[in-house]
Structure formats: C-alpha cells, structure tokens
mmCIF file of C-alpha atoms in Angstrom:
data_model
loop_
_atom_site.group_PDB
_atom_site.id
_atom_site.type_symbol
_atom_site.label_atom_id
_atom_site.label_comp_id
_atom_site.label_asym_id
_atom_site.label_seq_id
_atom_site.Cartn_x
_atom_site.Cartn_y
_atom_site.Cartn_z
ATOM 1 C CA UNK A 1 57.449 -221.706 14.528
ATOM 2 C CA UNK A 2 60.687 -219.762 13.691
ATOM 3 C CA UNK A 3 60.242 -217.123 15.433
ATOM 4 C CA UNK A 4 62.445 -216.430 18.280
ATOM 5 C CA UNK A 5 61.071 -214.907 21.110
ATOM 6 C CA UNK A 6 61.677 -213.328 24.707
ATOM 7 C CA UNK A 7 60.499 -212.594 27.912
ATOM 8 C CA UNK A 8 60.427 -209.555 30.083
ATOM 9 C CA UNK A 9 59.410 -209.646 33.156
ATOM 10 C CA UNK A 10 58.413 -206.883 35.399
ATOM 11 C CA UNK A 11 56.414 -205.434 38.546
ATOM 12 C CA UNK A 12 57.944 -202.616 40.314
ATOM 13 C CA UNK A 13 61.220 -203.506 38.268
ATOM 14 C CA UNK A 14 61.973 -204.804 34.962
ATOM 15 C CA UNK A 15 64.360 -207.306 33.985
ATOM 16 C CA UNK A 16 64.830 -209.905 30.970
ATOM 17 C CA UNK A 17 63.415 -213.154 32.132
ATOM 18 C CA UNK A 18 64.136 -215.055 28.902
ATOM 19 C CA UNK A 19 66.493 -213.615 25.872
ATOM 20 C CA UNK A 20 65.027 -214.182 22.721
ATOM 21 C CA UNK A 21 65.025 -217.972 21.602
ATOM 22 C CA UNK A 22 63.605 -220.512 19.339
ATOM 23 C CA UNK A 23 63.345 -222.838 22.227
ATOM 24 C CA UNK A 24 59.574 -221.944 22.985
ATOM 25 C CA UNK A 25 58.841 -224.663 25.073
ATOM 26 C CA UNK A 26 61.805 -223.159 27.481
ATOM 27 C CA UNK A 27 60.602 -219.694 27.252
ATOM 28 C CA UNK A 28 57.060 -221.393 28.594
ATOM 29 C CA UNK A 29 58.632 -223.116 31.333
ATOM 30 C CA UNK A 30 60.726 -219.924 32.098
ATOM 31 C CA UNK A 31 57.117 -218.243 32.135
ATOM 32 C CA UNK A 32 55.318 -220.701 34.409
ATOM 33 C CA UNK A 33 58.251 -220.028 36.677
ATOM 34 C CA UNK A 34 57.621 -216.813 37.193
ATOM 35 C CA UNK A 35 56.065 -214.817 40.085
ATOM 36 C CA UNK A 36 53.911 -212.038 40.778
ATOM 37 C CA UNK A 37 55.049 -208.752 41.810
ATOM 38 C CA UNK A 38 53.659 -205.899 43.154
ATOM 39 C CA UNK A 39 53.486 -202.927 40.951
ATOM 40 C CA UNK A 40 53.375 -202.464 37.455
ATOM 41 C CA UNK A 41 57.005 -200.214 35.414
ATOM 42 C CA UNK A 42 55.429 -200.616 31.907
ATOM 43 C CA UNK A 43 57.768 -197.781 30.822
ATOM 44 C CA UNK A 44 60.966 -199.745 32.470
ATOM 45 C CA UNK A 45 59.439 -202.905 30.635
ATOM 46 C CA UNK A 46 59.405 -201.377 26.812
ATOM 47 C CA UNK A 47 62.866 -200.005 27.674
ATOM 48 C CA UNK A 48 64.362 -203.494 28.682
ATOM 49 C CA UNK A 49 62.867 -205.242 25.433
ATOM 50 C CA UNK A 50 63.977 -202.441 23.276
ATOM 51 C CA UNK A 51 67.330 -202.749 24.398
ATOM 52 C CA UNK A 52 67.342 -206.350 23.610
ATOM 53 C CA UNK A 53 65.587 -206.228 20.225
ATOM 54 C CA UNK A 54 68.235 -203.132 19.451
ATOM 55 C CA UNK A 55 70.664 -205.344 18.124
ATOM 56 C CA UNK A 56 68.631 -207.748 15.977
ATOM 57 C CA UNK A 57 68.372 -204.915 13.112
ATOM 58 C CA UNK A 58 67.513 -207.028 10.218
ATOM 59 C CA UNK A 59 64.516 -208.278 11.611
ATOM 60 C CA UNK A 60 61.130 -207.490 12.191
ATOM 61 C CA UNK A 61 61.280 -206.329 15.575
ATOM 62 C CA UNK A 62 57.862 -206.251 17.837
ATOM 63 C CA UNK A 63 57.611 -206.288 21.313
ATOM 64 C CA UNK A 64 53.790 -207.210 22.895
ATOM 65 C CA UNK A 65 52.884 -205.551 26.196
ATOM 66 C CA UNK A 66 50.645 -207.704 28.911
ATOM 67 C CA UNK A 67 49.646 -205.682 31.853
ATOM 68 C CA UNK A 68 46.750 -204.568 33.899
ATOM 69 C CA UNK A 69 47.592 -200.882 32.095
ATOM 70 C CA UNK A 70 48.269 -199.361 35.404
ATOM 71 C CA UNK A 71 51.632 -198.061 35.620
ATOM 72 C CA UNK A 72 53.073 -197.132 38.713
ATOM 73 C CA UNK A 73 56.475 -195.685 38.026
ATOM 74 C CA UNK A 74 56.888 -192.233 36.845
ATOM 75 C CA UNK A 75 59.993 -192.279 34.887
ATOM 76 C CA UNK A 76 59.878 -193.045 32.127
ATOM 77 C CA UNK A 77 56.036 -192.790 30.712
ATOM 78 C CA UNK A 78 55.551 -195.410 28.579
ATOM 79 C CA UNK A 79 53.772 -192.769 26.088
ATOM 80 C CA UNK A 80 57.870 -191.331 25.401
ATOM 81 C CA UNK A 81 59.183 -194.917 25.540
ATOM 82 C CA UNK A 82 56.586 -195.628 22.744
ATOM 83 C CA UNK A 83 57.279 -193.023 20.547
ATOM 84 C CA UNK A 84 61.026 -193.357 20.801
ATOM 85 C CA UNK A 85 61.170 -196.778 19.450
ATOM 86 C CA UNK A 86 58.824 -195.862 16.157
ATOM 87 C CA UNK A 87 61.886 -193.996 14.022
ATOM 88 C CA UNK A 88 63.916 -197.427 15.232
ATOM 89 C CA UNK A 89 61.349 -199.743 13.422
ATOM 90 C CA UNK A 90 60.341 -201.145 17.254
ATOM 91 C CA UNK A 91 56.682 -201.977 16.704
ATOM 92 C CA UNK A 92 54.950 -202.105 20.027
ATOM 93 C CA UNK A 93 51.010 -203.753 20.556
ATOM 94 C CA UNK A 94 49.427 -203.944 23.787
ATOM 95 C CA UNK A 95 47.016 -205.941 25.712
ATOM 96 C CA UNK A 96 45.400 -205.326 28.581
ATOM 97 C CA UNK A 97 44.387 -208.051 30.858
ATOM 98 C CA UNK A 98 41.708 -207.379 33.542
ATOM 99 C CA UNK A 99 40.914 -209.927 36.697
ATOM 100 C CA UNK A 100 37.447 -211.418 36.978
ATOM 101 C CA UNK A 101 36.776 -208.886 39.697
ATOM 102 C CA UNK A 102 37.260 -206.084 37.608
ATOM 103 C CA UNK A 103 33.767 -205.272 37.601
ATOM 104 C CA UNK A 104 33.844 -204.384 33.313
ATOM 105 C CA UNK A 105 30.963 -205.876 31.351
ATOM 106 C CA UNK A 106 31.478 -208.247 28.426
#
C-alpha cells in the first residue's frame, strides 16, 4: 500500500499516537501497544487528526472514526468538528463498534 496513515488515540483525552507513515507494520505495533481508557472525546479526536492532515493539502485527506459513539466531553460536539472540516476537503467516515454485551441483534 502507499498510503500513509496515522493514529489517534483517545479516551477522555486525545493525542496523536502515530503521525502519518508508510511504515504500516509500525503503526500496527504502535496500535497493539495501546491501552484502554476510560471515556470517549470523539470531538477532541477529529480535532487532533484534522490538525495533522491540515498540512498535507495536496492529498486526499480522510480521517476514519472507531468508537463506541458515546461521547463524553462537551466541548467540542463532534457534529461542529464535522462540519468544519467539509469546506477544508477533510472527509470524515465513522464506525461504530459495539461489545458482545451490547445486547443489539444481528
């Protein structure tokens, strides 16, 4: 693959685990590195990987969002992070990902 990718991390704060690389078997060990918080700051989470995928301007720029979808900062919503990146070509898709005991039928 030649696409370089990154890693943001983030619980009750978020913070770049992995700047964008080409070295994907790095970011993966980076990943398996990581810990679980407590919490979930999606807005503080598109705000880091904007600001990281700001400068990279000739490129297609898309950042993918993994949570449970339950946010619990306030500031800022991830709704107004979401639409602020759309005039700066910042594509954002999300996934939710629910726990076995999440009780929601297949």
């Amino acid at each position: 693959m030649n696409d370089r990718i990154g890693l943001v991390a983030f619980d009750r704060n978020a913070y770049l685990a992995s700047p964008l690389t080409l070295d994907h078997e790095w970011l993966l060990e980076r990943l398996a590195a990581e810990t679980n918080g407590t919490g979930t700051a999606i807005g503080p989470a598109l705000v880091v990987a904007a600001g990281h995928l700001q400068r990279h301007t000739n490129e297609t720029r898309v950042i993918i969002l993994m949570s449970d979808a339950e946010n619990v900062t306030g500031w800022p919503e991830p709704d107004t992070v979401a639409e602020a990146l759309r005039p700066l070509g910042i594509r954002v898709h999300c996934v939710q990902i629910l726990s076995p005991e999440s009780g929601v039928a297949d």
